[in-house]
Amino acid sequence: MNVVVLAGGVGGARFLRALTEAGRDVTAVVNVGDDLDVYGLRVCPDLDTVLYTLAGLGDDERGWGRANETWHALETLRELGADGWFALGDRDVGLQLVRTEALRRGDPLSGVTARLAAALRVSTPLLPATDDQLRTWVETPAGAFAFQEWYVRRGHRDDVDAVRFEGAETARPAPGVVEALAAADLIAIAPSNPYLSIAPILSVAGIRSALEQRRAPAVAVSPLIGGRAVKGPAARMLERLAGGTTPAHVASCYAGLVDALVIDPADADEAGAVEALGIRAVVVPTLMDEPAQRRRLAEAVLERAGAVV
Ligand code: GDP
Ligand code: CA
């Protein structure tokens, strides 16, 4: 049974880890809207979070970057007067150098990612949503910002009125993405931020239509527990952009794209409103801090959500 997972960074990586720990064949389709060029390097934060997590190299506390990291390169560039606004650890820089060089040579991101994954002994196929340039922008009362300008430099303090994806009109799915979706036994949307991590993937027309025309059941896992995000701005964005933070508001982000939504018992009271949208609600604890929690969630997704036809 092959599960194709649409994933952002932290929520995506933790969910992918849950499925791989449960011994499943998983293919990850990962957001690239957060990618940026900084210090002359091409950085792909969500692909890297997934890669480091699945390789067992990630810093679970921080949620991004590598464990046992040091920061000499960043300190040096700040000493030299550069604007070191985007934190990259030394070990992380090594990977960014390899990727950037390969991209400059003309290799596609999908090819570079596959080589990095193989070198780090990650057997799960990691596919960027697209090899084409796709960049997330947010519109806020303070103006429009490129994603990382808003998220990192401004600490995502501005409310978001709209999100747009530069390059989406012409972006094509990366090689293997549509094929994986067509051959999937189950399609899962990770508990990632619907607006910042999943919407950019779905902004690639070929991916959205593959999902709309799916033969396999599709399930999303809510990133909210008790109406609150485990981390990050998802709840605040849902409140402003969807009008609330209940499971039905999460489900509304995926109308026509999923058959089931996995929600935490903290939100079970609201299950009926999800079902009223024609989406089955599967109630199971969704926090993934411990191996036993990850296992229970993975099994529920595979056994209970997978049964939808
Ligand atoms: P980012 O790209 O690093 O911001 O990460 P994602 O978009 O993939 O994931 C962010 C979302 O993951 C947040 O909205 C969190 O609420 C959610 N999240 C993180 N850990 C967990 C967890 O253990 N369970 C659930 N249900 N959601 C989680
Ligand atoms: Ca991200």
Coordinates of N, CA and C in Angstrom, one line a residue, residues 81-226:
G81 N 29.6 42.2 8.8 CA 28.7 43.3 8.4 C 27.6 42.9 7.6
A82 N 27.4 41.6 7.3 CA 26.3 41.2 6.5 C 25.0 41.1 7.3
D83 N 23.9 41.2 6.7 CA 22.6 41.2 7.4 C 22.2 39.7 7.6
G84 N 22.6 39.2 8.7 CA 22.3 37.8 9.0 C 21.0 37.5 9.5
W85 N 20.0 37.8 8.8 CA 18.6 37.7 9.3 C 18.0 36.3 9.2
F86 N 18.6 35.5 8.3 CA 18.0 34.1 8.2 C 19.0 33.1 8.7
A87 N 18.6 32.5 9.8 CA 19.5 31.6 10.5 C 19.8 30.3 9.7
L88 N 21.0 30.0 9.5 CA 21.4 28.7 8.9 C 22.6 28.2 9.7
G89 N 22.5 27.0 10.2 CA 23.6 26.4 11.0 C 24.7 25.9 10.0
D90 N 25.9 25.6 10.6 CA 27.0 25.2 9.8 C 26.8 23.9 9.0
R91 N 26.2 22.9 9.7 CA 26.0 21.7 9.0 C 25.0 21.9 7.9
D92 N 24.0 22.7 8.2 CA 22.9 23.0 7.2 C 23.6 23.7 6.0
V93 N 24.5 24.6 6.3 CA 25.1 25.3 5.2 C 25.8 24.3 4.2
G94 N 26.4 23.3 4.8 CA 27.0 22.3 3.9 C 26.0 21.7 2.8
L95 N 24.8 21.4 3.3 CA 23.8 20.9 2.4 C 23.4 22.0 1.4
Q96 N 23.3 23.2 1.8 CA 22.8 24.3 0.9 C 23.9 24.5 -0.2
L97 N 25.1 24.4 0.2 CA 26.2 24.5 -0.8 C 26.1 23.5 -1.9
V98 N 25.9 22.3 -1.5 CA 25.8 21.2 -2.5 C 24.6 21.4 -3.4
R99 N 23.4 21.7 -2.8 CA 22.2 21.9 -3.6 C 22.4 23.1 -4.5
T100 N 22.9 24.2 -4.0 CA 23.0 25.4 -4.8 C 23.9 25.2 -6.0
E101 N 25.0 24.5 -5.8 CA 26.0 24.2 -6.9 C 25.3 23.4 -8.0
A102 N 24.5 22.3 -7.5 CA 23.9 21.5 -8.5 C 22.8 22.2 -9.3
L103 N 22.1 23.1 -8.6 CA 21.0 23.8 -9.3 C 21.7 24.8 -10.3
R104 N 22.8 25.4 -9.9 CA 23.5 26.3 -10.9 C 24.0 25.6 -12.1
R105 N 24.4 24.3 -11.9 CA 24.8 23.4 -13.0 C 23.6 23.1 -13.9
G106 N 22.4 23.4 -13.5 CA 21.3 23.1 -14.3 C 20.5 21.9 -13.9
D107 N 20.9 21.2 -12.8 CA 20.1 20.1 -12.4 C 18.7 20.6 -11.8
P108 N 17.7 19.8 -12.1 CA 16.4 20.2 -11.5 C 16.3 19.9 -10.0
L109 N 15.5 20.7 -9.3 CA 15.4 20.5 -7.8 C 15.0 19.0 -7.5
S110 N 14.1 18.4 -8.3 CA 13.7 17.1 -7.9 C 14.9 16.1 -8.0
G111 N 15.8 16.3 -9.0 CA 17.0 15.4 -9.1 C 18.0 15.7 -7.9
V112 N 18.2 16.9 -7.6 CA 19.1 17.3 -6.5 C 18.6 16.7 -5.2
T113 N 17.2 16.8 -5.0 CA 16.6 16.4 -3.8 C 16.8 14.8 -3.6
A114 N 16.6 14.1 -4.7 CA 16.7 12.7 -4.7 C 18.1 12.3 -4.3
R115 N 19.1 13.0 -4.8 CA 20.5 12.7 -4.5 C 20.8 13.0 -3.1
L116 N 20.3 14.1 -2.6 CA 20.6 14.4 -1.2 C 19.9 13.4 -0.3
A117 N 18.7 13.0 -0.6 CA 18.0 12.0 0.2 C 18.8 10.6 0.2
A118 N 19.3 10.3 -1.0 CA 20.0 9.0 -1.1 C 21.3 9.1 -0.2
A119 N 22.0 10.2 -0.3 CA 23.2 10.4 0.5 C 23.0 10.3 2.0
L120 N 21.8 10.8 2.4 CA 21.4 10.7 3.8 C 20.6 9.5 4.2
R121 N 20.6 8.5 3.2 CA 20.0 7.2 3.4 C 18.5 7.3 3.8
V122 N 17.8 8.3 3.1 CA 16.4 8.4 3.3 C 15.8 7.6 2.1
S123 N 15.0 6.6 2.3 CA 14.5 5.8 1.2 C 13.1 6.3 0.7
T124 N 12.5 7.1 1.6 CA 11.2 7.7 1.2 C 11.4 8.6 0.0
P125 N 10.7 8.4 -1.1 CA 10.8 9.4 -2.2 C 10.3 10.8 -1.7
L126 N 11.2 11.8 -1.9 CA 10.8 13.2 -1.5 C 10.7 14.0 -2.8
L127 N 9.5 14.4 -3.2 CA 9.3 15.1 -4.4 C 9.0 16.5 -4.1
P128 N 9.7 17.5 -4.7 CA 9.2 18.9 -4.6 C 7.9 18.9 -5.4
A129 N 7.0 19.8 -4.9 CA 5.8 19.9 -5.7 C 6.1 20.3 -7.2
T130 N 7.0 21.1 -7.4 CA 7.4 21.5 -8.7 C 8.9 21.8 -8.8
D131 N 9.5 21.7 -10.0 CA 10.8 22.1 -10.2 C 10.9 23.5 -10.7
D132 N 9.7 24.1 -11.0 CA 9.7 25.5 -11.4 C 9.7 26.4 -10.2
Q133 N 10.0 27.7 -10.5 CA 10.0 28.6 -9.4 C 8.6 29.0 -9.0
L134 N 8.3 28.7 -7.7 CA 7.0 29.0 -7.1 C 7.3 29.7 -5.8
R135 N 6.8 30.9 -5.6 CA 7.1 31.7 -4.4 C 5.9 32.2 -3.7
T136 N 5.7 32.0 -2.4 CA 4.6 32.4 -1.7 C 4.8 33.9 -1.2
W137 N 3.7 34.7 -1.4 CA 3.7 36.1 -1.0 C 2.5 36.2 -0.1
V138 N 2.6 37.0 1.0 CA 1.5 37.3 1.8 C 1.1 38.8 1.7
E139 N -0.2 39.1 1.7 CA -0.7 40.5 1.7 C -1.1 40.7 3.1
T140 N -0.6 41.8 3.7 CA -0.9 42.2 5.1 C -1.3 43.7 5.1
P141 N -1.9 44.1 6.2 CA -2.2 45.6 6.3 C -0.9 46.4 6.2
A142 N 0.3 45.8 6.4 CA 1.5 46.6 6.3 C 2.1 46.5 4.9
G143 N 1.4 45.8 4.0 CA 2.0 45.6 2.7 C 2.1 44.2 2.3
A144 N 2.7 44.0 1.1 CA 2.9 42.6 0.6 C 4.3 42.2 0.9
F145 N 4.5 41.0 1.4 CA 5.9 40.5 1.7 C 6.1 39.1 1.1
A146 N 7.4 39.0 0.6 CA 7.8 37.6 0.3 C 7.7 36.8 1.5
F147 N 7.4 35.5 1.4 CA 7.1 34.7 2.5 C 8.1 34.8 3.7
Q148 N 9.4 34.6 3.4 CA 10.3 34.6 4.5 C 10.6 36.0 5.1
E149 N 10.3 37.0 4.3 CA 10.4 38.4 4.9 C 9.4 38.5 6.0
W150 N 8.2 38.0 5.7 CA 7.1 38.1 6.7 C 7.3 37.1 7.8
Y151 N 7.6 35.9 7.5 CA 7.7 34.9 8.5 C 8.8 35.0 9.4
V152 N 10.0 35.2 8.9 CA 11.2 35.2 9.7 C 11.6 36.7 10.1
R153 N 11.8 37.5 9.1 CA 12.3 38.9 9.4 C 11.2 39.6 10.3
R154 N 10.0 39.5 9.9 CA 8.9 40.2 10.7 C 8.3 39.4 11.8
G155 N 8.8 38.1 11.9 CA 8.2 37.2 12.9 C 6.7 36.9 12.8
H156 N 6.3 36.9 11.6 CA 4.8 36.7 11.2 C 3.9 37.5 12.1
R157 N 4.3 38.7 12.4 CA 3.5 39.5 13.3 C 2.3 40.2 12.6
D158 N 2.3 40.3 11.3 CA 1.2 41.0 10.6 C 0.1 40.0 10.3
D159 N -1.1 40.5 10.4 CA -2.2 39.6 10.0 C -2.1 39.4 8.5
V160 N -2.7 38.3 8.1 CA -2.6 38.0 6.6 C -4.0 38.1 6.0
D161 N -4.1 39.0 5.0 CA -5.4 39.2 4.3 C -5.5 38.3 3.1
A162 N -4.4 37.9 2.5 CA -4.4 37.0 1.3 C -3.0 36.4 1.1
V163 N -3.0 35.2 0.5 CA -1.8 34.5 0.2 C -1.8 34.3 -1.3
R164 N -0.7 34.6 -2.0 CA -0.6 34.3 -3.4 C 0.7 33.6 -3.7
F165 N 0.7 32.9 -4.9 CA 1.8 32.1 -5.3 C 2.4 32.5 -6.6
E166 N 3.5 33.2 -6.5 CA 4.1 33.7 -7.8 C 4.6 32.5 -8.6
G167 N 4.3 32.5 -9.8 CA 4.8 31.4 -10.7 C 3.8 30.2 -10.8
A168 N 2.7 30.3 -10.0 CA 1.8 29.1 -10.0 C 1.2 28.9 -11.4
E169 N 0.9 30.0 -12.2 CA 0.2 29.8 -13.4 C 1.0 28.9 -14.4
T170 N 2.3 29.0 -14.3 CA 3.1 28.2 -15.3 C 3.8 27.0 -14.6
A171 N 3.7 26.9 -13.3 CA 4.4 25.8 -12.6 C 3.8 24.4 -13.0
R172 N 4.7 23.5 -13.4 CA 4.3 22.1 -13.7 C 4.6 21.2 -12.5
P173 N 3.8 20.2 -12.3 CA 4.2 19.2 -11.2 C 5.6 18.7 -11.5
A174 N 6.4 18.5 -10.5 CA 7.7 17.8 -10.7 C 7.5 16.4 -11.2
P175 N 8.5 15.9 -11.9 CA 8.4 14.5 -12.4 C 8.1 13.5 -11.3
G176 N 7.1 12.7 -11.5 CA 6.7 11.7 -10.6 C 5.5 12.0 -9.7
V177 N 5.2 13.3 -9.6 CA 4.2 13.7 -8.7 C 2.8 13.3 -9.1
V178 N 2.4 13.6 -10.4 CA 1.1 13.2 -10.9 C 1.0 11.6 -10.9
E179 N 2.1 11.0 -11.3 CA 2.2 9.5 -11.4 C 1.9 8.9 -10.0
A180 N 2.6 9.5 -9.0 CA 2.4 9.0 -7.7 C 1.0 9.1 -7.2
L181 N 0.4 10.3 -7.5 CA -1.0 10.5 -7.0 C -1.9 9.5 -7.7
A182 N -1.7 9.3 -9.0 CA -2.5 8.4 -9.8 C -2.4 6.9 -9.3
A183 N -1.2 6.6 -8.8 CA -1.0 5.2 -8.4 C -1.2 5.0 -6.9
A184 N -1.5 6.0 -6.2 CA -1.6 5.9 -4.7 C -2.8 5.0 -4.3
D185 N -2.6 4.4 -3.2 CA -3.7 3.6 -2.5 C -4.4 4.6 -1.5
L186 N -3.7 5.6 -1.1 CA -4.3 6.5 -0.1 C -3.5 7.8 -0.3
I187 N -4.3 8.9 -0.4 CA -3.6 10.3 -0.4 C -3.9 11.0 0.9
A188 N -2.9 11.5 1.5 CA -3.0 12.1 2.8 C -2.5 13.5 2.8
I189 N -3.2 14.5 3.3 CA -2.7 15.8 3.5 C -2.3 15.9 5.0
A190 N -1.0 16.2 5.1 CA -0.4 16.2 6.5 C -1.0 17.4 7.3
P191 N -0.8 17.3 8.6 CA -1.3 18.4 9.5 C -0.4 19.6 9.3
S192 N -0.3 20.1 8.1 CA 0.5 21.3 7.8 C -0.4 22.5 7.7
N193 N 0.2 23.7 7.6 CA -0.6 24.9 7.5 C -1.3 24.9 6.2
P194 N -2.7 24.9 6.2 CA -3.4 24.8 4.9 C -3.1 26.0 4.0
Y195 N -2.9 27.2 4.5 CA -2.6 28.3 3.6 C -1.2 28.5 3.1
L196 N -0.3 28.1 4.0 CA 1.2 28.4 3.7 C 1.9 27.2 3.2
S197 N 1.4 26.0 3.6 CA 2.1 24.8 3.2 C 1.4 23.9 2.1
I198 N 0.1 23.8 2.3 CA -0.7 22.9 1.4 C -1.2 23.7 0.2
A199 N -1.7 24.9 0.4 CA -2.2 25.7 -0.7 C -1.1 25.9 -1.8
P200 N 0.1 26.2 -1.5 CA 1.1 26.4 -2.6 C 1.3 25.1 -3.4
I201 N 1.2 23.9 -2.8 CA 1.2 22.7 -3.5 C 0.0 22.6 -4.5
L202 N -1.1 22.9 -3.9 CA -2.4 22.8 -4.7 C -2.5 23.9 -5.8
S203 N -1.7 24.9 -5.7 CA -1.7 26.0 -6.7 C -1.1 25.6 -8.0
V204 N -0.4 24.4 -8.0 CA 0.1 23.8 -9.2 C -1.1 23.1 -9.8
A205 N -1.6 23.6 -11.0 CA -2.9 23.1 -11.5 C -2.9 21.6 -11.7
G206 N -1.8 21.1 -12.2 CA -1.7 19.6 -12.5 C -1.8 18.8 -11.2
I207 N -1.4 19.3 -10.1 CA -1.5 18.6 -8.8 C -3.0 18.7 -8.3
R208 N -3.5 19.9 -8.3 CA -4.9 20.0 -7.9 C -5.8 19.1 -8.7
S209 N -5.7 19.1 -10.0 CA -6.6 18.3 -10.8 C -6.3 16.8 -10.6
A210 N -5.1 16.4 -10.3 CA -4.8 15.0 -10.0 C -5.6 14.6 -8.7
L211 N -5.6 15.5 -7.8 CA -6.3 15.3 -6.5 C -7.9 15.2 -6.8
E212 N -8.3 16.2 -7.6 CA -9.8 16.2 -7.9 C -10.2 14.9 -8.6
Q213 N -9.3 14.4 -9.4 CA -9.7 13.2 -10.2 C -9.2 11.9 -9.6
R214 N -8.9 11.9 -8.3 CA -8.3 10.8 -7.7 C -9.2 9.6 -7.7
R215 N -8.6 8.4 -7.7 CA -9.4 7.1 -7.5 C -9.2 6.7 -6.1
A216 N -8.1 7.0 -5.5 CA -7.8 6.6 -4.1 C -8.6 7.5 -3.2
P217 N -8.9 7.0 -2.0 CA -9.4 7.9 -0.9 C -8.4 8.9 -0.5
A218 N -8.9 10.1 -0.1 CA -8.0 11.1 0.4 C -8.4 11.6 1.8
V219 N -7.4 11.8 2.6 CA -7.7 12.2 4.0 C -6.8 13.3 4.4
A220 N -7.3 14.3 5.2 CA -6.4 15.3 5.7 C -6.4 15.2 7.2
V221 N -5.3 15.5 7.8 CA -5.2 15.5 9.3 C -5.1 17.0 9.7
S222 N -6.0 17.4 10.6 CA -6.1 18.8 11.1 C -4.8 19.2 11.8
P223 N -4.3 20.3 11.5 CA -3.1 20.9 12.3 C -3.5 21.5 13.6
L224 N -4.8 21.6 13.8 CA -5.3 22.3 15.0 C -5.8 21.3 16.1
I225 N -5.5 21.5 17.3 CA -5.9 20.7 18.4 C -6.6 21.6 19.4
G226 N -7.9 21.3 19.6 CA -8.7 22.2 20.5 C -8.7 23.6 19.9

